[in-house]
mmCIF file of C-alpha atoms and ligand atoms in Angstrom:
data_model
loop_
_atom_site.group_PDB
_atom_site.id
_atom_site.type_symbol
_atom_site.label_atom_id
_atom_site.label_comp_id
_atom_site.label_asym_id
_atom_site.label_seq_id
_atom_site.Cartn_x
_atom_site.Cartn_y
_atom_site.Cartn_z
ATOM 1 C CA UNK X 3 -0.122 -0.029 0.048
ATOM 2 C CA UNK X 4 1.255 3.141 -0.474
ATOM 3 C CA UNK X 5 1.796 4.303 2.590
ATOM 4 C CA UNK X 6 5.211 4.983 2.272
ATOM 5 C CA UNK X 7 7.251 6.553 -0.213
ATOM 6 C CA UNK X 8 8.926 4.536 -3.571
ATOM 7 C CA UNK X 9 12.209 3.698 -1.243
ATOM 8 C CA UNK X 10 15.613 5.438 -2.388
ATOM 9 C CA UNK X 11 17.372 1.702 -2.349
ATOM 10 C CA UNK X 12 16.611 -1.885 -1.743
ATOM 11 C CA UNK X 13 19.229 -3.643 0.794
ATOM 12 C CA UNK X 14 19.807 -7.260 0.934
ATOM 13 C CA UNK X 15 22.728 -7.843 2.851
ATOM 14 C CA UNK X 16 24.081 -7.144 6.479
ATOM 15 C CA UNK X 17 27.348 -7.597 8.752
ATOM 16 C CA UNK X 18 27.948 -5.391 11.299
ATOM 17 C CA UNK X 19 27.624 -1.192 10.770
ATOM 18 C CA UNK X 20 27.118 -2.575 7.241
ATOM 19 C CA UNK X 21 23.903 -2.389 4.338
ATOM 20 C CA UNK X 22 25.065 -4.270 1.011
ATOM 21 C CA UNK X 23 21.953 -3.384 -2.196
ATOM 22 C CA UNK X 24 20.951 -5.324 -4.891
ATOM 23 C CA UNK X 25 23.440 -4.450 -6.877
ATOM 24 C CA UNK X 26 26.350 -4.966 -4.122
ATOM 25 C CA UNK X 27 27.115 -1.638 -3.282
ATOM 26 C CA UNK X 28 28.429 -0.711 0.792
ATOM 27 C CA UNK X 29 26.848 2.017 2.960
ATOM 28 C CA UNK X 30 28.181 2.644 6.224
ATOM 29 C CA UNK X 31 24.033 2.598 8.251
ATOM 30 C CA UNK X 32 23.680 4.941 11.136
ATOM 31 C CA UNK X 33 20.011 4.743 11.560
ATOM 32 C CA UNK X 34 20.804 0.758 11.972
ATOM 33 C CA UNK X 35 16.642 0.513 11.026
ATOM 34 C CA UNK X 36 15.080 3.728 13.612
ATOM 35 C CA UNK X 37 16.603 2.567 17.055
ATOM 36 C CA UNK X 38 16.626 -1.170 16.354
ATOM 37 C CA UNK X 39 20.001 -3.210 15.538
ATOM 38 C CA UNK X 40 21.772 -2.057 18.368
ATOM 39 C CA UNK X 41 24.430 -4.950 17.555
ATOM 40 C CA UNK X 42 24.857 -4.351 14.093
ATOM 41 C CA UNK X 43 23.168 -6.438 11.167
ATOM 42 C CA UNK X 44 23.367 -10.477 11.390
ATOM 43 C CA UNK X 45 24.941 -10.778 14.606
ATOM 44 C CA UNK X 46 26.897 -14.216 14.896
ATOM 45 C CA UNK X 47 25.630 -14.790 18.074
ATOM 46 C CA UNK X 48 22.283 -13.889 17.386
ATOM 47 C CA UNK X 49 22.052 -15.191 14.780
ATOM 48 C CA UNK X 50 23.339 -18.636 15.883
ATOM 49 C CA UNK X 51 20.276 -18.519 18.772
ATOM 50 C CA UNK X 52 17.028 -17.764 15.539
ATOM 51 C CA UNK X 53 18.965 -20.675 13.419
ATOM 52 C CA UNK X 54 18.989 -22.662 16.614
ATOM 53 C CA UNK X 55 15.677 -22.261 18.309
ATOM 54 C CA UNK X 56 14.166 -22.435 14.355
ATOM 55 C CA UNK X 57 14.951 -25.900 14.496
ATOM 56 C CA UNK X 58 14.235 -26.289 18.018
ATOM 57 C CA UNK X 59 10.629 -25.011 18.771
ATOM 58 C CA UNK X 60 9.107 -21.619 17.164
ATOM 59 C CA UNK X 61 5.527 -21.038 18.876
ATOM 60 C CA UNK X 62 2.833 -23.237 21.105
ATOM 61 C CA UNK X 63 0.314 -20.156 22.486
ATOM 62 C CA UNK X 64 0.595 -18.501 25.171
ATOM 63 C CA UNK X 65 -1.652 -21.543 26.615
ATOM 64 C CA UNK X 66 1.571 -23.207 27.547
ATOM 65 C CA UNK X 67 4.811 -22.405 28.628
ATOM 66 C CA UNK X 68 8.079 -22.359 25.956
ATOM 67 C CA UNK X 69 11.775 -21.536 28.131
ATOM 68 C CA UNK X 70 12.641 -19.297 26.319
ATOM 69 C CA UNK X 71 10.168 -15.801 27.214
ATOM 70 C CA UNK X 72 10.807 -16.516 31.173
ATOM 71 C CA UNK X 73 14.386 -15.712 30.755
ATOM 72 C CA UNK X 74 13.638 -12.971 28.475
ATOM 73 C CA UNK X 75 11.762 -11.273 31.324
ATOM 74 C CA UNK X 76 13.647 -12.912 34.247
ATOM 75 C CA UNK X 77 16.496 -10.791 32.773
ATOM 76 C CA UNK X 78 14.838 -7.474 31.602
ATOM 77 C CA UNK X 79 12.979 -6.887 35.299
ATOM 78 C CA UNK X 80 16.797 -7.416 36.609
ATOM 79 C CA UNK X 81 18.237 -4.377 34.613
ATOM 80 C CA UNK X 82 14.841 -2.999 35.692
ATOM 81 C CA UNK X 83 15.884 -3.357 39.322
ATOM 82 C CA UNK X 84 13.374 -6.038 39.894
ATOM 83 C CA UNK X 85 10.401 -6.635 41.438
ATOM 84 C CA UNK X 86 8.396 -6.714 38.231
ATOM 85 C CA UNK X 87 6.650 -8.350 36.287
ATOM 86 C CA UNK X 88 6.231 -8.660 32.004
ATOM 87 C CA UNK X 89 4.114 -9.265 29.018
ATOM 88 C CA UNK X 90 5.665 -9.345 26.198
ATOM 89 C CA UNK X 91 4.240 -8.051 22.447
ATOM 90 C CA UNK X 92 5.883 -7.802 18.827
ATOM 91 C CA UNK X 93 6.348 -4.178 18.903
ATOM 92 C CA UNK X 94 6.800 -0.793 19.931
ATOM 93 C CA UNK X 95 3.150 0.699 19.056
ATOM 94 C CA UNK X 96 1.845 -2.939 21.473
ATOM 95 C CA UNK X 97 3.775 -2.850 24.106
ATOM 96 C CA UNK X 98 2.183 0.714 24.488
ATOM 97 C CA UNK X 99 -1.283 -0.220 23.757
ATOM 98 C CA UNK X 100 -0.439 -3.424 27.374
ATOM 99 C CA UNK X 101 -0.011 0.114 29.433
ATOM 100 C CA UNK X 102 -2.328 1.025 28.579
ATOM 101 C CA UNK X 103 -5.064 -1.207 29.731
ATOM 102 C CA UNK X 104 -2.738 -2.252 32.575
ATOM 103 C CA UNK X 105 -3.126 1.639 33.330
ATOM 104 C CA UNK X 106 -6.869 1.924 33.277
ATOM 105 C CA UNK X 107 -7.136 -1.487 34.877
ATOM 106 C CA UNK X 108 -5.307 -0.605 37.374
ATOM 107 C CA UNK X 109 -6.142 2.419 38.081
ATOM 108 C CA UNK X 110 -9.913 0.943 37.809
ATOM 109 C CA UNK X 111 -13.771 2.739 36.534
ATOM 110 C CA UNK X 112 -13.373 6.258 36.003
ATOM 111 C CA UNK X 113 -9.814 6.422 35.611
ATOM 112 C CA UNK X 114 -8.421 6.220 32.182
ATOM 113 C CA UNK X 115 -6.408 9.146 30.765
ATOM 114 C CA UNK X 116 -3.212 9.193 29.812
ATOM 115 C CA UNK X 117 -1.181 11.685 29.658
ATOM 116 C CA UNK X 118 1.497 12.634 26.807
ATOM 117 C CA UNK X 119 3.951 15.108 25.744
ATOM 118 C CA UNK X 120 3.227 16.687 22.302
ATOM 119 C CA UNK X 121 5.971 15.893 19.780
ATOM 120 C CA UNK X 122 6.158 12.241 21.729
ATOM 121 C CA UNK X 123 5.851 8.880 19.162
ATOM 122 C CA UNK X 124 3.694 6.182 20.940
ATOM 123 C CA UNK X 125 2.910 4.508 18.376
ATOM 124 C CA UNK X 126 0.947 4.484 14.719
ATOM 125 C CA UNK X 127 -2.076 1.619 15.837
ATOM 126 C CA UNK X 128 -5.594 4.005 17.207
ATOM 127 C CA UNK X 129 -4.766 4.280 20.543
ATOM 128 C CA UNK X 130 -0.838 5.173 20.788
ATOM 129 C CA UNK X 131 -1.865 7.895 17.501
ATOM 130 C CA UNK X 132 -4.083 9.671 19.794
ATOM 131 C CA UNK X 133 -1.629 8.999 22.832
ATOM 132 C CA UNK X 134 1.194 10.313 20.342
ATOM 133 C CA UNK X 135 1.637 14.190 20.286
ATOM 134 C CA UNK X 136 1.501 15.314 16.460
ATOM 135 C CA UNK X 137 -2.514 16.297 16.102
ATOM 136 C CA UNK X 138 -1.156 16.553 12.539
ATOM 137 C CA UNK X 139 -0.806 12.752 12.585
ATOM 138 C CA UNK X 140 -3.992 12.715 14.168
ATOM 139 C CA UNK X 141 -7.093 14.379 12.394
ATOM 140 C CA UNK X 142 -7.327 12.118 8.423
ATOM 141 C CA UNK X 143 -8.223 9.198 11.532
ATOM 142 C CA UNK X 144 -10.434 10.899 13.816
ATOM 143 C CA UNK X 145 -12.575 9.448 16.243
ATOM 144 C CA UNK X 146 -9.688 8.382 18.007
ATOM 145 C CA UNK X 147 -10.441 6.359 21.022
ATOM 146 C CA UNK X 148 -11.317 8.821 23.835
ATOM 147 C CA UNK X 149 -8.776 9.175 26.981
ATOM 148 C CA UNK X 150 -6.017 11.065 25.690
ATOM 149 C CA UNK X 151 -4.773 14.059 26.436
ATOM 150 C CA UNK X 152 -1.380 16.052 25.685
ATOM 151 C CA UNK X 153 0.999 18.810 26.759
ATOM 152 C CA UNK X 154 4.218 20.616 26.218
ATOM 153 C CA UNK X 155 7.098 18.687 27.364
ATOM 154 C CA UNK X 156 8.852 20.815 30.231
ATOM 155 C CA UNK X 157 5.270 22.470 31.644
ATOM 156 C CA UNK X 158 5.232 21.313 34.424
ATOM 157 C CA UNK X 159 2.319 23.641 35.209
ATOM 158 C CA UNK X 160 0.508 22.323 32.109
ATOM 159 C CA UNK X 161 0.687 18.660 33.621
ATOM 160 C CA UNK X 162 0.086 19.852 36.717
ATOM 161 C CA UNK X 163 -3.573 21.472 35.731
ATOM 162 C CA UNK X 164 -3.627 18.408 32.869
ATOM 163 C CA UNK X 165 -3.120 15.396 35.563
ATOM 164 C CA UNK X 166 -7.133 15.590 36.592
ATOM 165 C CA UNK X 167 -9.170 13.132 38.751
ATOM 166 C CA UNK X 168 -9.408 10.715 35.376
ATOM 167 C CA UNK X 169 -6.275 10.953 34.775
ATOM 168 C CA UNK X 170 -4.844 6.806 35.070
ATOM 169 C CA UNK X 171 -1.463 7.694 33.809
ATOM 170 C CA UNK X 172 1.527 10.054 32.178
ATOM 171 C CA UNK X 173 4.134 8.608 29.674
ATOM 172 C CA UNK X 174 6.523 10.020 28.509
ATOM 173 C CA UNK X 175 9.867 9.226 25.844
ATOM 174 C CA UNK X 176 12.879 10.104 28.235
ATOM 175 C CA UNK X 177 14.046 11.442 25.147
ATOM 176 C CA UNK X 178 12.088 12.086 22.351
ATOM 177 C CA UNK X 179 13.203 10.032 19.536
ATOM 178 C CA UNK X 180 10.798 10.249 16.377
ATOM 179 C CA UNK X 181 9.146 13.995 17.536
ATOM 180 C CA UNK X 182 13.272 15.426 16.601
ATOM 181 C CA UNK X 183 15.543 14.271 19.343
ATOM 182 C CA UNK X 184 14.124 16.419 21.611
ATOM 183 C CA UNK X 185 15.571 17.315 24.870
ATOM 184 C CA UNK X 186 12.992 17.368 28.427
ATOM 185 C CA UNK X 187 15.171 20.484 30.647
ATOM 186 C CA UNK X 188 16.767 19.713 33.037
ATOM 187 C CA UNK X 189 14.231 17.822 36.237
ATOM 188 C CA UNK X 190 11.201 17.426 34.592
ATOM 189 C CA UNK X 191 11.513 14.361 35.500
ATOM 190 C CA UNK X 192 12.054 13.837 38.705
ATOM 191 C CA UNK X 193 8.435 16.931 39.171
ATOM 192 C CA UNK X 194 6.688 14.857 36.735
ATOM 193 C CA UNK X 195 7.973 11.543 39.395
ATOM 194 C CA UNK X 196 6.723 13.670 42.045
ATOM 195 C CA UNK X 197 3.356 14.631 41.199
ATOM 196 C CA UNK X 198 2.023 11.387 39.634
ATOM 197 C CA UNK X 199 3.070 9.794 43.277
ATOM 198 C CA UNK X 200 0.941 12.575 44.801
ATOM 199 C CA UNK X 201 -1.743 12.133 42.281
ATOM 200 C CA UNK X 202 -1.786 8.277 42.458
ATOM 201 C CA UNK X 203 -1.587 7.641 38.917
ATOM 202 C CA UNK X 204 1.418 5.586 36.937
ATOM 203 C CA UNK X 205 4.413 6.799 35.670
ATOM 204 C CA UNK X 206 4.900 5.095 32.261
ATOM 205 C CA UNK X 207 7.822 5.879 30.349
ATOM 206 C CA UNK X 208 8.243 4.807 26.619
ATOM 207 C CA UNK X 209 12.219 3.332 26.093
ATOM 208 C CA UNK X 210 11.156 1.753 22.769
ATOM 209 C CA UNK X 211 13.786 4.123 21.059
ATOM 210 C CA UNK X 212 15.665 5.004 24.256
ATOM 211 C CA UNK X 213 16.041 1.121 25.961
ATOM 212 C CA UNK X 214 18.785 -0.681 25.869
ATOM 213 C CA UNK X 215 22.061 0.819 26.170
ATOM 214 C CA UNK X 216 21.007 3.795 23.272
ATOM 215 C CA UNK X 217 21.015 6.545 25.553
ATOM 216 C CA UNK X 218 24.765 5.405 27.109
ATOM 217 C CA UNK X 219 22.496 4.097 30.519
ATOM 218 C CA UNK X 220 20.793 0.246 30.901
ATOM 219 C CA UNK X 221 16.916 2.593 30.334
ATOM 220 C CA UNK X 222 17.097 6.276 29.154
ATOM 221 C CA UNK X 223 14.945 6.853 32.880
ATOM 222 C CA UNK X 224 18.226 6.401 34.518
ATOM 223 C CA UNK X 225 19.830 9.758 33.988
ATOM 224 C CA UNK X 226 17.280 11.036 35.980
ATOM 225 C CA UNK X 227 17.459 9.095 39.333
ATOM 226 C CA UNK X 228 13.487 7.754 38.918
ATOM 227 C CA UNK X 229 11.802 4.366 38.610
ATOM 228 C CA UNK X 230 8.947 4.629 36.712
ATOM 229 C CA UNK X 231 6.357 2.328 37.258
ATOM 230 C CA UNK X 232 5.825 0.734 33.967
ATOM 231 C CA UNK X 233 8.532 0.472 30.698
ATOM 232 C CA UNK X 234 7.589 -0.039 27.443
ATOM 233 C CA UNK X 235 10.580 -1.890 24.947
ATOM 234 C CA UNK X 236 10.222 -2.796 21.457
ATOM 235 C CA UNK X 237 13.192 -2.036 18.890
ATOM 236 C CA UNK X 238 16.408 -3.178 20.161
ATOM 237 C CA UNK X 239 15.183 -6.006 22.276
ATOM 238 C CA UNK X 240 15.078 -8.277 19.567
ATOM 239 C CA UNK X 241 18.167 -6.418 17.521
ATOM 240 C CA UNK X 242 15.525 -6.984 14.016
ATOM 241 C CA UNK X 243 13.075 -9.199 15.781
ATOM 242 C CA UNK X 244 9.280 -8.025 16.145
ATOM 243 C CA UNK X 245 8.256 -8.437 20.432
ATOM 244 C CA UNK X 246 8.123 -5.533 22.281
ATOM 245 C CA UNK X 247 7.754 -5.965 26.394
ATOM 246 C CA UNK X 248 5.820 -4.342 28.689
ATOM 247 C CA UNK X 249 7.316 -4.477 32.366
ATOM 248 C CA UNK X 250 5.329 -3.115 35.617
ATOM 249 C CA UNK X 251 5.798 -2.924 38.964
ATOM 250 C CA UNK X 252 4.641 -6.315 40.224
ATOM 251 C CA UNK X 253 1.777 -4.674 42.822
ATOM 252 C CA UNK X 254 0.347 -2.834 39.229
ATOM 253 C CA UNK X 255 0.918 -5.940 37.017
ATOM 254 C CA UNK X 256 -1.051 -7.542 39.518
ATOM 255 C CA UNK X 257 -4.615 -5.922 38.361
ATOM 256 C CA UNK X 258 -4.558 -8.306 35.058
ATOM 257 C CA UNK X 259 -6.033 -11.379 35.776
ATOM 258 C CA UNK X 260 -6.179 -14.129 33.397
ATOM 259 C CA UNK X 261 -8.541 -12.481 30.503
ATOM 260 C CA UNK X 262 -8.002 -9.655 30.463
ATOM 261 C CA UNK X 263 -4.748 -9.277 27.340
ATOM 262 C CA UNK X 264 -3.610 -10.843 25.351
ATOM 263 C CA UNK X 265 -1.705 -12.060 22.056
ATOM 264 C CA UNK X 266 -0.945 -15.057 19.625
ATOM 265 C CA UNK X 267 3.010 -14.778 19.022
ATOM 266 C CA UNK X 268 4.072 -12.125 21.660
ATOM 267 C CA UNK X 269 6.759 -13.866 23.716
ATOM 268 C CA UNK X 270 6.589 -17.328 21.096
ATOM 269 C CA UNK X 271 10.123 -18.704 21.451
ATOM 270 C CA UNK X 272 11.674 -17.244 17.420
ATOM 271 C CA UNK X 273 11.450 -13.737 18.825
ATOM 272 C CA UNK X 274 12.471 -14.700 23.153
ATOM 273 C CA UNK X 275 15.842 -16.500 21.448
ATOM 274 C CA UNK X 276 16.628 -13.370 19.950
ATOM 275 C CA UNK X 277 15.885 -11.517 23.069
ATOM 276 C CA UNK X 278 17.741 -13.957 25.032
ATOM 277 C CA UNK X 279 20.742 -13.670 22.796
ATOM 278 C CA UNK X 280 20.902 -10.016 22.537
ATOM 279 C CA UNK X 281 20.871 -8.582 25.956
ATOM 280 C CA UNK X 282 22.966 -11.565 26.986
ATOM 281 C CA UNK X 283 25.482 -9.659 24.056
ATOM 282 C CA UNK X 284 24.397 -6.608 25.834
ATOM 283 C CA UNK X 285 25.475 -7.234 29.237
ATOM 284 C CA UNK X 286 29.069 -8.625 28.140
ATOM 285 C CA UNK X 287 29.851 -6.832 26.154
ATOM 286 C CA UNK X 288 28.570 -3.122 28.377
ATOM 287 C CA UNK X 289 27.024 -2.050 25.887
ATOM 288 C CA UNK X 290 25.572 1.314 27.586
ATOM 289 C CA UNK X 291 29.392 1.897 28.798
ATOM 290 C CA UNK X 292 30.447 2.009 24.811
ATOM 291 C CA UNK X 293 27.630 3.521 23.543
ATOM 292 C CA UNK X 294 28.030 6.885 26.185
ATOM 293 C CA UNK X 295 31.723 6.893 24.642
ATOM 294 C CA UNK X 296 31.481 5.992 21.582
ATOM 295 C CA UNK X 297 28.219 8.954 21.464
ATOM 296 C CA UNK X 298 31.670 11.615 23.226
ATOM 297 C CA UNK X 299 33.206 10.969 19.906
ATOM 298 C CA UNK X 300 29.719 10.830 17.229
ATOM 299 C CA UNK X 301 28.565 13.734 19.311
ATOM 300 C CA UNK X 302 32.223 16.353 18.791
ATOM 301 C CA UNK X 303 32.485 15.380 15.045
ATOM 302 C CA UNK X 304 29.385 16.236 14.381
ATOM 303 C CA UNK X 305 28.931 19.683 16.194
ATOM 304 C CA UNK X 306 32.300 19.919 14.307
ATOM 305 C CA UNK X 307 31.100 19.748 10.458
ATOM 306 C CA UNK X 308 30.208 22.606 8.497
ATOM 307 C CA UNK X 309 26.942 24.662 8.574
ATOM 308 C CA UNK X 310 25.854 22.273 12.214
ATOM 309 C CA UNK X 311 24.910 24.393 14.342
ATOM 310 C CA UNK X 312 23.569 22.536 17.331
ATOM 311 C CA UNK X 313 24.211 18.449 18.334
ATOM 312 C CA UNK X 314 21.190 16.819 20.712
ATOM 313 C CA UNK X 315 20.421 13.619 21.829
ATOM 314 C CA UNK X 316 21.881 10.987 24.485
ATOM 315 C CA UNK X 317 24.729 8.308 23.714
ATOM 316 C CA UNK X 318 23.941 7.144 20.527
ATOM 317 C CA UNK X 319 20.290 8.773 19.834
ATOM 318 C CA UNK X 320 22.162 12.927 18.191
ATOM 319 C CA UNK X 321 19.866 14.710 16.295
ATOM 320 C CA UNK X 322 22.373 17.558 14.097
ATOM 321 C CA UNK X 323 20.059 20.812 13.372
ATOM 322 C CA UNK X 324 21.946 21.317 9.676
ATOM 323 C CA UNK X 325 21.333 25.725 10.068
ATOM 324 C CA UNK X 326 19.709 25.608 6.575
ATOM 325 C CA UNK X 327 18.490 28.971 5.323
ATOM 326 C CA UNK X 328 15.624 27.986 2.694
ATOM 327 C CA UNK X 329 16.494 27.827 -0.132
ATOM 328 C CA UNK X 330 20.678 27.798 -2.083
ATOM 329 C CA UNK X 331 22.748 30.238 -3.722
ATOM 330 C CA UNK X 332 21.652 27.806 -7.149
ATOM 331 C CA UNK X 333 17.897 29.056 -5.776
ATOM 332 C CA UNK X 334 16.890 25.107 -4.941
ATOM 333 C CA UNK X 335 15.713 24.806 -1.433
ATOM 334 C CA UNK X 336 18.094 22.636 0.716
ATOM 335 C CA UNK X 337 16.206 20.640 3.054
ATOM 336 C CA UNK X 338 17.708 17.228 5.838
ATOM 337 C CA UNK X 339 15.566 14.678 3.377
ATOM 338 C CA UNK X 340 18.176 16.108 0.222
ATOM 339 C CA UNK X 341 21.171 15.756 3.052
ATOM 340 C CA UNK X 342 20.826 12.360 3.486
ATOM 341 C CA UNK X 343 19.528 11.149 0.404
ATOM 342 C CA UNK X 344 22.746 13.083 -0.869
ATOM 343 C CA UNK X 345 24.732 11.106 1.514
ATOM 344 C CA UNK X 346 22.709 8.020 0.772
ATOM 345 C CA UNK X 347 24.475 8.428 -2.583
ATOM 346 C CA UNK X 348 27.448 8.585 -0.836
ATOM 347 C CA UNK X 349 27.331 4.790 0.980
ATOM 348 C CA UNK X 350 25.535 6.830 4.404
ATOM 349 C CA UNK X 351 22.713 5.774 5.522
ATOM 350 C CA UNK X 352 21.347 9.051 8.223
ATOM 351 C CA UNK X 353 17.980 9.862 8.604
ATOM 352 C CA UNK X 354 15.880 13.843 8.492
ATOM 353 C CA UNK X 355 13.842 13.331 11.430
ATOM 354 C CA UNK X 356 13.280 17.005 10.921
ATOM 355 C CA UNK X 357 12.679 19.207 7.919
ATOM 356 C CA UNK X 358 16.368 20.652 9.226
ATOM 357 C CA UNK X 359 17.774 17.776 11.448
ATOM 358 C CA UNK X 360 19.501 14.604 10.662
ATOM 359 C CA UNK X 361 19.457 11.975 13.094
ATOM 360 C CA UNK X 362 21.607 8.904 13.977
ATOM 361 C CA UNK X 363 21.729 6.156 16.037
ATOM 362 C CA UNK X 364 24.442 3.987 14.083
ATOM 363 C CA UNK X 365 25.207 0.609 16.089
ATOM 364 C CA UNK X 366 25.996 0.267 19.528
ATOM 365 C CA UNK X 367 28.724 -1.473 18.673
ATOM 366 C CA UNK X 368 29.776 1.409 16.555
ATOM 367 C CA UNK X 369 34.065 1.470 15.425
ATOM 368 C CA UNK X 370 36.727 4.476 15.441
ATOM 369 C CA UNK X 371 36.821 4.152 11.707
ATOM 370 C CA UNK X 372 33.306 3.906 11.184
ATOM 371 C CA UNK X 373 32.689 7.263 13.219
ATOM 372 C CA UNK X 374 35.061 8.579 11.410
ATOM 373 C CA UNK X 375 34.517 7.298 8.499
ATOM 374 C CA UNK X 376 30.118 8.275 8.570
ATOM 375 C CA UNK X 377 30.889 11.652 10.271
ATOM 376 C CA UNK X 378 33.631 12.634 6.581
ATOM 377 C CA UNK X 379 30.655 11.611 3.890
ATOM 378 C CA UNK X 380 28.687 13.891 6.411
ATOM 379 C CA UNK X 381 31.424 16.421 6.042
ATOM 380 C CA UNK X 382 31.550 16.052 2.295
ATOM 381 C CA UNK X 383 28.065 16.821 1.193
ATOM 382 C CA UNK X 384 27.791 19.585 4.363
ATOM 383 C CA UNK X 385 30.811 21.387 2.956
HETATM 384 N N1 PLP P 4 7.576 4.086 20.974
HETATM 385 C C1 PLP P 4 8.631 5.609 20.591
HETATM 386 C C2 PLP P 4 9.448 5.337 22.049
HETATM 387 C C3 PLP P 4 9.557 4.728 18.948
HETATM 388 O O1 PLP P 4 10.259 5.411 18.967
HETATM 389 C C4 PLP P 4 8.176 4.306 17.900
HETATM 390 C C5 PLP P 4 8.976 3.575 17.528
HETATM 391 O O2 PLP P 4 9.581 4.683 16.537
HETATM 392 C C6 PLP P 4 7.006 2.859 19.034
HETATM 393 C C7 PLP P 4 6.899 3.545 20.413
HETATM 394 C C8 PLP P 4 5.821 2.172 17.962
HETATM 395 O O3 PLP P 4 7.259 0.933 17.192
HETATM 396 P P1 PLP P 4 6.432 0.727 16.801
HETATM 397 O O4 PLP P 4 6.346 0.830 15.552
HETATM 398 O O5 PLP P 4 7.516 -0.835 17.245
HETATM 399 O O6 PLP P 4 4.985 0.116 17.073
#
């Protein structure tokens, strides 16, 4: 269906930070399938785990147990500080849907609303679309499910007014990814946590894009010294194999009883085997620390590029503001999209996250040489 533009290139193969198109041309992948292939392409440990599992057991449904999903749940719970329970889904949007249903069930009748931020992105299902704070994306699909409202990111007064007696949860990304790699002001998340505690509403952190090392910590919320009640994950968890997860404090998770929520595929052995291998590699390689170190190099390099006016983000989720000022000397209008296309022609994959900024989200195992190579391409394009 024509819901995506015609792709500029078709990829046939990937290895580490490299992609190869159908003509065999090599590209350096600094987008990672939208911050998803955090261990790079075809990681041997993940590939082997998937192959072994494919020969062992793919699927049994959640009416029966399997030996893989519980391992992944236990590891996620440990990384998240313990004391929680996990529901597995197949995507970020589904992980968030689980969070919404859980929040409604936990809060009880009359308390159902979710407050999220303008500029956020939480998914494309009808409910996650409404949670997404981009009203222009809502219009063609009205009426959307009730119970979602938005406040400006960082505006505590607006949040205070929005969290009325009908609110069950506040939903925030630690760093807005799709909305432009937007950071909240210092102190915001600690104040939000306090407000949620005072009002008795859940704080749900959408870590679908930021989770599992991307920001230089295991989870983005760790930068702010807070503990959420619910955390949603997807993208990096399967390194490209579709899997999502909704973690909640055990007493919150206890609001669900058998029959309240479900999924045919969620937590099935194949996807869970990928996630188990991903988490093992991430722990063995200490990818959050690697992402923090590599992120410093990449950030400094981006800031020094011709025309770049600012760099924002954390770890290896960064956006460079390109200082574009409308039409160039030849009268052609310039945009981040054109910069990204020019980079693609030179063999570098980056993403125009806004009309004036490009986003980079490479593998968390990216090498210094690969960072320098990507910066050289961008420097040539921008010059
Ligand atoms: N939440 C965040 C923060 C995201 O960045 C995304 C996707 O980009 C989603 C949710 C939706 O995830 P999915 O596309 O897997 O449904």
